[in-house]
Amino acid sequence: MREGMMGEGPTREGTKARIETVAVHAGVHVDPGTGAVTQAIHPSTTFERDPDGSYPRGFMYARNSNPNRQALEECLAALEGGAGAAAFASASAATSAIFLVLSPGDHVVAPTDAYHGTLRLLRETFARWGLGTSFVDMTNVAAVRGAIRTNTRLVWVETPSNPLWKITDIAAIGEIARRAGALYVCDNTTATPVLQSPLELGADLVLHATTKYLGGHGDVLGGVVVSRTRDEVFEGIRAIQASGGAVPSPFDCWLVRRGIRTLPYRVRAHSEHALHVATFLHEHPRVEQVHYPGLPTHAAHDVARRQMKAFGGMVSVQVRGDRERALDVAAKLRLFTRATSFGGTESLVEHRASIEGAGTRTPENLLRLSIGLEHPDDLIDDLGRALS
Ligand SMILES: *Cc1c(COP(=O)(O)O)cnc(C)c1O
């Protein structure tokens, strides 16, 4: 595979490469100088000019771009089927860059249950900056339509959403955003490009916390914005990336790119294991309710089936009992580590109400599970023992 080939759609045979192939090859090529098959890490902050002052290799200064970030961005754009990608030091930095392309006085429509860091940016930082936001239940299409104003410039969705894994109909909300002439952004972190393609369903931009499944090993923080077209908005985000400077290090880029090589296989296993665990919990007498879009009892199971290839690795469970009972079950688990975040190879459990603090609307008896790559029967044994 040659550079650029995967990012530009059709392969030599004229067929579009499948995601497993893209995950292995996009942005990767044998180093012409050394023959190295795996890309080297380039810590250099600066790059040589030609005598005429030009930079024929395309690199000048590492904040603007560098070989590891370029390889990662090519790969991320190809995975989502976008025209370009901009990588950041975290998804929160990527989210800020999207809001910064708007102007004070603009209006945003965002979900009540967006990632808590996104909510905090809108409620605190960007509210002070002059951005107005209406927070709505994205599963209620009429409510979204009713929230649109003449100055609405951006509609934000996140699906499945944390921690109840509610499903937003990406195409339906996209139609509302399109009619309003608003930028349409989908946080695709939980589903990953393996399970869901928001750009094909009408999104202009896709956001990822590469910290989660794309990195996949709980050892690197990162974020990315992928754009359907190389338009003014994308160029604006690129400018904020370079001038704001919230960029990932070459080593961070290299780690995320390495994680992506196995992404399709990991996500398939996470999804399969999560469905096993969710089904087990759903039938357990000491469980009140299970939240997982793969269960036929989920309120939007049909929408999930339509827009997702499988249902992902995140499951929430409300145990029978109160906060103390939930904390007790979490304490008895051996394979699940009590920690925040998700998307790594190891299973994690989190009492969401505790981390969200005062004013949380998350039920006190809810535990959020990030289902890892351990054998699902071992996870089920662990959960059964902790619940008994
Ligand atoms: C973790 C997460 C983020 C933020 O990611 P950071 O890299 O920690 O800034 C944003 N959106 C979703 C859905 C997340 O899970």
Coordinates of C-alpha atoms and ligand atoms in Angstrom, one line a residue:
M1 CA 0.0 0.0 0.0
R2 CA 1.3 3.4 -0.9
E3 CA 0.8 6.6 1.1
G4 CA -2.6 8.3 0.6
M5 CA -4.0 5.3 -1.1
M6 CA -6.4 4.2 1.7
G7 CA -7.5 7.8 2.4
E8 CA -8.7 8.3 -1.1
G9 CA -11.4 5.6 -1.2
P10 CA -11.1 3.1 -4.1
T11 CA -8.2 0.7 -4.2
R12 CA -6.5 -0.5 -7.3
E13 CA -9.3 -3.0 -7.9
G14 CA -11.9 -0.3 -7.8
T15 CA -13.5 -1.5 -4.6
K16 CA -13.6 0.5 -1.3
A17 CA -11.2 -1.0 1.3
R18 CA -13.0 -2.6 4.3
I19 CA -12.4 -1.1 7.7
E20 CA -10.0 -3.9 8.9
T21 CA -7.8 -3.1 5.9
V22 CA -8.0 0.7 6.5
A23 CA -7.1 0.2 10.2
V24 CA -3.9 -1.7 9.2
H25 CA -2.8 0.4 6.2
A26 CA -4.1 4.0 6.2
G27 CA -1.4 6.6 6.6
V28 CA 1.3 3.9 6.9
H29 CA 4.1 3.3 4.4
V30 CA 7.5 1.7 4.4
D31 CA 10.2 4.3 5.3
P32 CA 12.1 5.0 2.0
G33 CA 15.3 5.9 4.0
T34 CA 15.6 2.8 6.2
G35 CA 13.0 0.3 5.0
A36 CA 11.4 0.4 8.4
V37 CA 8.0 -1.3 8.1
T38 CA 6.7 0.4 11.3
Q39 CA 6.8 4.2 11.4
A40 CA 9.5 5.7 13.6
I41 CA 8.6 8.2 16.3
H42 CA 9.8 11.7 15.3
P43 CA 10.4 13.9 18.3
S44 CA 12.0 16.6 16.2
T45 CA 10.3 20.0 16.8
T46 CA 11.7 21.6 13.7
F47 CA 12.4 20.5 10.1
E48 CA 15.0 21.6 7.5
R49 CA 14.4 24.2 4.8
D50 CA 15.8 24.0 1.3
P51 CA 18.2 26.8 0.3
D52 CA 15.4 28.6 -1.5
G53 CA 13.4 28.7 1.8
S54 CA 10.8 26.1 1.0
Y55 CA 9.9 23.0 2.9
P56 CA 9.6 20.3 0.2
R57 CA 8.8 17.5 2.7
G58 CA 5.8 19.5 4.1
F59 CA 7.0 19.8 7.7
M60 CA 8.3 23.1 9.3
Y61 CA 7.5 23.1 13.0
A62 CA 5.9 20.3 15.1
R63 CA 3.0 22.3 16.4
N64 CA 1.8 22.9 12.8
S65 CA 2.4 19.3 11.8
N66 CA 4.8 16.4 12.1
P67 CA 5.1 12.9 10.5
N68 CA 3.4 11.0 13.3
R69 CA 0.4 13.3 13.6
Q70 CA 0.1 13.3 9.8
A71 CA 0.0 9.5 9.7
L72 CA -2.6 9.4 12.4
E73 CA -4.8 12.1 10.9
E74 CA -4.8 10.3 7.5
C75 CA -5.8 7.1 9.2
L76 CA -8.6 8.7 11.2
A77 CA -10.0 10.5 8.2
A78 CA -10.0 7.2 6.2
L79 CA -11.7 5.3 9.1
E80 CA -14.6 7.7 9.2
G81 CA -14.7 8.3 5.4
G82 CA -13.9 12.0 5.9
A83 CA -11.9 14.4 3.8
G84 CA -9.6 15.5 6.6
A85 CA -8.9 15.1 10.3
A86 CA -7.3 17.3 13.0
A87 CA -5.8 15.5 16.1
F88 CA -5.7 17.1 19.5
A89 CA -4.1 16.4 22.9
S90 CA -7.5 15.3 24.2
A91 CA -11.1 15.1 23.1
S92 CA -11.9 18.1 25.3
A93 CA -9.3 20.1 23.3
A94 CA -10.9 18.9 20.1
T95 CA -14.4 19.9 21.4
S96 CA -13.1 23.4 22.3
A97 CA -11.7 23.8 18.8
I98 CA -15.2 23.1 17.3
F99 CA -16.9 25.7 19.6
L100 CA -14.1 28.2 18.8
V101 CA -15.1 28.2 15.1
L102 CA -18.4 29.7 16.1
S103 CA -18.9 33.3 17.2
P104 CA -20.1 35.0 20.4
G105 CA -23.9 35.3 20.1
D106 CA -24.3 32.0 18.3
H107 CA -26.7 29.4 19.6
V108 CA -26.0 25.7 20.1
V109 CA -28.4 22.8 20.6
A110 CA -26.8 20.0 22.7
P111 CA -28.0 16.9 24.5
T112 CA -28.8 17.0 28.2
D113 CA -26.7 13.9 28.6
A114 CA -23.6 14.8 26.6
Y115 CA -20.2 13.9 28.0
H116 CA -19.9 15.8 31.3
G117 CA -16.8 17.6 30.1
T118 CA -18.6 18.8 27.0
L119 CA -21.5 20.0 29.2
R120 CA -19.1 21.9 31.5
L121 CA -17.4 23.6 28.5
L122 CA -20.8 24.8 27.2
R123 CA -22.2 25.8 30.6
E124 CA -19.1 27.5 32.0
T125 CA -16.3 28.4 29.5
F126 CA -18.3 29.1 26.3
A127 CA -21.4 30.6 28.1
R128 CA -19.0 33.3 29.4
W129 CA -17.6 33.6 25.9
G130 CA -21.1 34.4 24.6
L131 CA -22.3 31.1 23.2
G132 CA -25.9 30.3 24.2
T133 CA -26.9 26.6 24.5
S134 CA -30.2 24.8 24.7
F135 CA -29.9 21.4 26.3
V136 CA -32.5 18.9 25.0
D137 CA -33.4 15.2 25.1
M138 CA -32.1 14.1 21.7
T139 CA -34.4 11.1 21.6
N140 CA -37.3 13.6 21.4
V141 CA -37.2 14.8 17.8
A142 CA -40.0 17.3 18.3
A143 CA -38.1 18.8 21.2
V144 CA -35.0 19.2 19.1
R145 CA -37.0 20.9 16.3
G146 CA -38.5 23.2 19.0
A147 CA -35.1 24.2 20.3
I148 CA -33.9 25.6 16.9
R149 CA -33.6 29.4 16.8
T150 CA -32.7 31.8 14.0
N151 CA -29.1 32.0 15.3
T152 CA -28.6 28.3 15.8
R153 CA -25.3 27.5 14.3
L154 CA -24.5 24.0 15.7
V155 CA -26.3 20.9 16.7
W156 CA -24.4 18.4 18.8
V157 CA -25.3 14.7 19.3
E158 CA -23.6 11.9 21.1
T159 CA -24.9 8.3 20.7
P160 CA -25.0 5.9 22.5
S161 CA -25.0 8.5 25.4
N162 CA -23.6 8.0 28.8
P163 CA -24.5 6.4 31.2
L164 CA -28.0 5.2 30.1
W165 CA -26.8 4.4 26.5
K166 CA -29.7 6.2 25.0
I167 CA -29.8 6.2 21.2
T168 CA -30.2 9.3 19.1
D169 CA -31.5 8.9 15.5
I170 CA -28.5 10.5 13.7
A171 CA -30.2 10.9 10.3
A172 CA -33.4 12.4 11.8
I173 CA -31.6 15.0 13.9
G174 CA -29.3 15.7 11.0
E175 CA -32.3 16.6 8.8
I176 CA -33.3 19.2 11.4
A177 CA -29.7 20.6 11.5
R178 CA -29.6 20.7 7.7
R179 CA -32.8 22.7 7.5
A180 CA -31.6 25.1 10.1
G181 CA -28.3 25.6 8.2
A182 CA -26.4 24.5 11.3
L183 CA -23.2 22.6 11.6
Y184 CA -24.0 19.0 12.6
V185 CA -21.5 17.3 15.0
C186 CA -21.6 13.7 16.3
D187 CA -19.4 12.5 19.2
N188 CA -18.8 9.0 18.0
T189 CA -16.5 7.9 20.9
T190 CA -18.7 5.1 22.3
A191 CA -19.7 3.5 19.0
T192 CA -16.3 4.0 17.2
P193 CA -16.1 4.1 13.3
V194 CA -16.4 0.3 13.3
L195 CA -20.0 0.3 14.5
Q196 CA -21.4 3.7 13.2
S197 CA -20.6 6.1 10.4
P198 CA -22.1 9.5 11.2
L199 CA -20.7 11.2 8.1
E200 CA -22.9 8.9 6.0
L201 CA -25.9 9.8 8.1
G202 CA -25.6 13.5 7.6
A203 CA -23.0 14.7 10.1
D204 CA -20.5 17.4 9.0
L205 CA -18.0 16.6 11.8
V206 CA -17.2 13.6 13.9
L207 CA -15.5 13.9 17.3
H208 CA -13.6 11.1 19.0
A209 CA -11.9 10.7 22.3
T210 CA -9.1 8.5 21.0
T211 CA -8.4 8.1 24.7
K212 CA -11.1 5.3 24.6
Y213 CA -11.4 2.5 22.0
L214 CA -9.1 4.0 19.3
G215 CA -6.1 4.1 21.6
G216 CA -7.7 1.1 23.2
H217 CA -5.1 0.3 25.9
G218 CA -5.7 3.0 28.6
D219 CA -2.3 4.5 28.1
V220 CA -2.8 7.6 25.9
L221 CA -5.0 10.7 25.9
G222 CA -6.2 12.1 22.6
G223 CA -9.0 13.6 20.5
V224 CA -9.8 14.1 16.9
V225 CA -12.2 16.1 14.7
V226 CA -12.9 14.4 11.3
S227 CA -14.6 16.5 8.6
R228 CA -16.8 15.4 5.7
T229 CA -15.4 18.1 3.5
R230 CA -12.3 20.4 3.5
D231 CA -14.4 23.5 3.9
E232 CA -14.0 26.8 5.8
V233 CA -15.1 25.2 9.1
F234 CA -12.4 22.5 8.8
E235 CA -9.8 25.1 7.9
G236 CA -10.9 27.1 11.0
I237 CA -10.4 24.0 13.2
R238 CA -7.0 23.4 11.6
A239 CA -6.0 27.0 12.3
I240 CA -7.1 26.7 16.0
Q241 CA -5.1 23.4 16.2
A242 CA -1.9 25.2 15.1
S243 CA -2.4 28.5 16.9
G244 CA -4.0 27.2 20.1
G245 CA -1.4 24.4 20.2
A246 CA -3.4 21.7 22.1
V247 CA -1.7 19.1 20.0
P248 CA -0.8 15.5 20.8
S249 CA 2.9 14.5 21.1
P250 CA 4.5 12.4 18.3
F251 CA 4.6 9.5 20.8
D252 CA 0.9 10.0 21.6
C253 CA 0.1 9.9 17.9
W254 CA 2.2 6.8 17.4
L255 CA 0.4 5.0 20.3
V256 CA -3.1 5.8 19.0
R257 CA -2.1 4.8 15.5
R258 CA -0.8 1.5 16.9
G259 CA -4.0 0.9 18.8
I260 CA -6.1 1.4 15.7
R261 CA -4.4 -1.5 14.0
T262 CA -6.5 -3.9 16.0
L263 CA -9.6 -1.7 16.5
P264 CA -12.1 -3.6 14.3
Y265 CA -11.3 -6.9 16.1
R266 CA -11.3 -5.4 19.6
V267 CA -14.6 -3.6 19.1
R268 CA -16.2 -6.7 17.7
A269 CA -15.1 -8.7 20.8
H270 CA -16.1 -5.8 23.2
S271 CA -19.6 -5.8 21.6
E272 CA -20.0 -9.6 21.7
H273 CA -18.8 -9.8 25.4
A274 CA -21.1 -6.9 26.4
L275 CA -24.1 -8.5 24.9
H276 CA -23.4 -11.7 26.9
V277 CA -23.0 -9.7 30.1
A278 CA -26.1 -7.6 29.5
T279 CA -28.2 -10.7 28.7
F280 CA -26.9 -12.4 31.9
L281 CA -27.6 -9.3 34.0
H282 CA -31.1 -8.8 32.4
E283 CA -32.1 -12.2 33.7
H284 CA -30.6 -11.9 37.1
P285 CA -33.1 -11.6 40.1
R286 CA -31.0 -9.1 41.9
V287 CA -30.9 -6.7 39.0
E288 CA -33.6 -4.0 38.6
Q289 CA -32.7 -2.8 35.1
V290 CA -30.0 -3.1 32.4
H291 CA -29.2 -0.3 30.0
Y292 CA -27.7 -1.7 26.7
P293 CA -28.9 -0.9 23.2
G294 CA -28.4 -4.5 22.1
L295 CA -31.2 -5.7 24.3
P296 CA -34.6 -6.0 22.6
T297 CA -36.0 -4.3 25.7
H298 CA -34.0 -1.1 25.1
A299 CA -36.3 1.8 24.2
A300 CA -34.5 2.5 20.8
H301 CA -33.3 -1.0 20.0
D302 CA -34.7 -0.6 16.5
V303 CA -32.9 2.7 15.8
A304 CA -29.7 1.2 17.2
R305 CA -30.1 -1.8 14.8
R306 CA -30.6 0.5 11.9
Q307 CA -27.6 2.8 12.4
M308 CA -25.1 0.5 14.3
K309 CA -23.4 -2.7 13.2
A310 CA -23.2 -4.0 16.8
F311 CA -23.9 -2.3 20.1
G312 CA -20.6 -1.6 21.7
G313 CA -18.8 -2.5 24.9
M314 CA -20.6 -0.3 27.5
V315 CA -23.4 -1.6 29.8
S316 CA -25.0 0.1 32.7
V317 CA -26.9 -1.9 35.4
Q318 CA -29.2 -0.8 38.2
V319 CA -29.0 -3.3 41.0
R320 CA -32.0 -4.0 43.3
G321 CA -31.3 -1.8 46.3
D322 CA -29.8 1.6 47.1
R323 CA -26.5 3.4 46.7
E324 CA -24.9 1.3 49.4
R325 CA -25.9 -1.9 47.7
A326 CA -24.4 -0.7 44.4
L327 CA -21.1 0.4 46.1
D328 CA -21.0 -3.0 47.8
V329 CA -21.4 -4.9 44.5
A330 CA -18.6 -2.8 42.9
A331 CA -16.4 -3.5 45.9
K332 CA -16.9 -7.3 45.6
L333 CA -15.9 -7.5 41.9
R334 CA -12.4 -8.9 41.3
L335 CA -11.9 -8.6 37.5
F336 CA -13.6 -5.2 37.2
T337 CA -11.3 -2.4 38.5
R338 CA -13.1 0.6 40.1
A339 CA -12.0 3.4 37.8
T340 CA -13.4 6.0 35.4
S341 CA -12.9 6.0 31.6
F342 CA -13.5 3.1 29.2
G343 CA -12.4 1.4 26.0
G344 CA -9.4 -0.5 27.3
T345 CA -8.6 -4.2 27.3
E346 CA -9.5 -4.5 31.0
S347 CA -13.0 -4.3 32.4
L348 CA -13.9 -1.3 34.6
V349 CA -16.8 -0.5 36.9
E350 CA -17.9 2.9 38.0
H351 CA -20.6 4.3 40.4
R352 CA -21.5 7.2 38.1
A353 CA -23.5 9.2 40.7
S354 CA -20.4 9.5 42.9
I355 CA -18.2 10.9 40.1
E356 CA -21.0 13.2 38.8
G357 CA -21.5 14.6 42.4
A358 CA -24.3 16.9 43.7
G359 CA -27.2 17.4 41.3
T360 CA -26.6 14.3 39.3
R361 CA -29.6 12.7 37.7
T362 CA -28.0 9.3 37.4
P363 CA -29.7 6.7 39.6
E364 CA -27.8 6.0 42.8
N365 CA -28.1 2.2 42.3
L366 CA -26.5 2.4 38.8
L367 CA -23.1 0.9 38.0
R368 CA -21.4 1.6 34.6
L369 CA -19.4 -1.3 33.2
S370 CA -16.7 -1.0 30.5
I371 CA -16.6 -4.6 29.2
G372 CA -13.0 -5.6 28.4
L373 CA -11.4 -8.4 26.5
E374 CA -11.3 -10.9 29.3
H375 CA -13.3 -14.1 28.6
P376 CA -17.0 -13.1 29.0
D377 CA -17.7 -16.2 31.1
D378 CA -15.1 -15.0 33.6
L379 CA -16.8 -11.6 33.7
I380 CA -20.2 -13.2 34.2
D381 CA -18.8 -15.4 37.0
D382 CA -17.4 -12.3 38.7
L383 CA -20.7 -10.4 38.4
G384 CA -22.7 -13.4 39.6
R385 CA -20.5 -13.8 42.7
A386 CA -20.6 -10.1 43.5
L387 CA -24.4 -9.9 43.2
S388 CA -25.1 -13.1 45.2
Ligands
LIG1 C1 -13.9 10.6 27.4 C2 -14.8 11.3 26.5 C3 -14.6 12.6 26.0 C4 -13.4 13.4 26.5 O1 -12.2 12.8 26.2 P1 -10.8 13.4 26.8 O2 -9.8 12.8 25.9 O3 -10.7 12.9 28.2 O4 -10.9 14.9 26.8 C5 -15.5 13.2 25.2 N1 -16.6 12.5 24.8 C6 -16.9 11.2 25.2 C7 -18.1 10.5 24.7 C8 -16.0 10.6 26.1 O5 -16.3 9.4 26.5

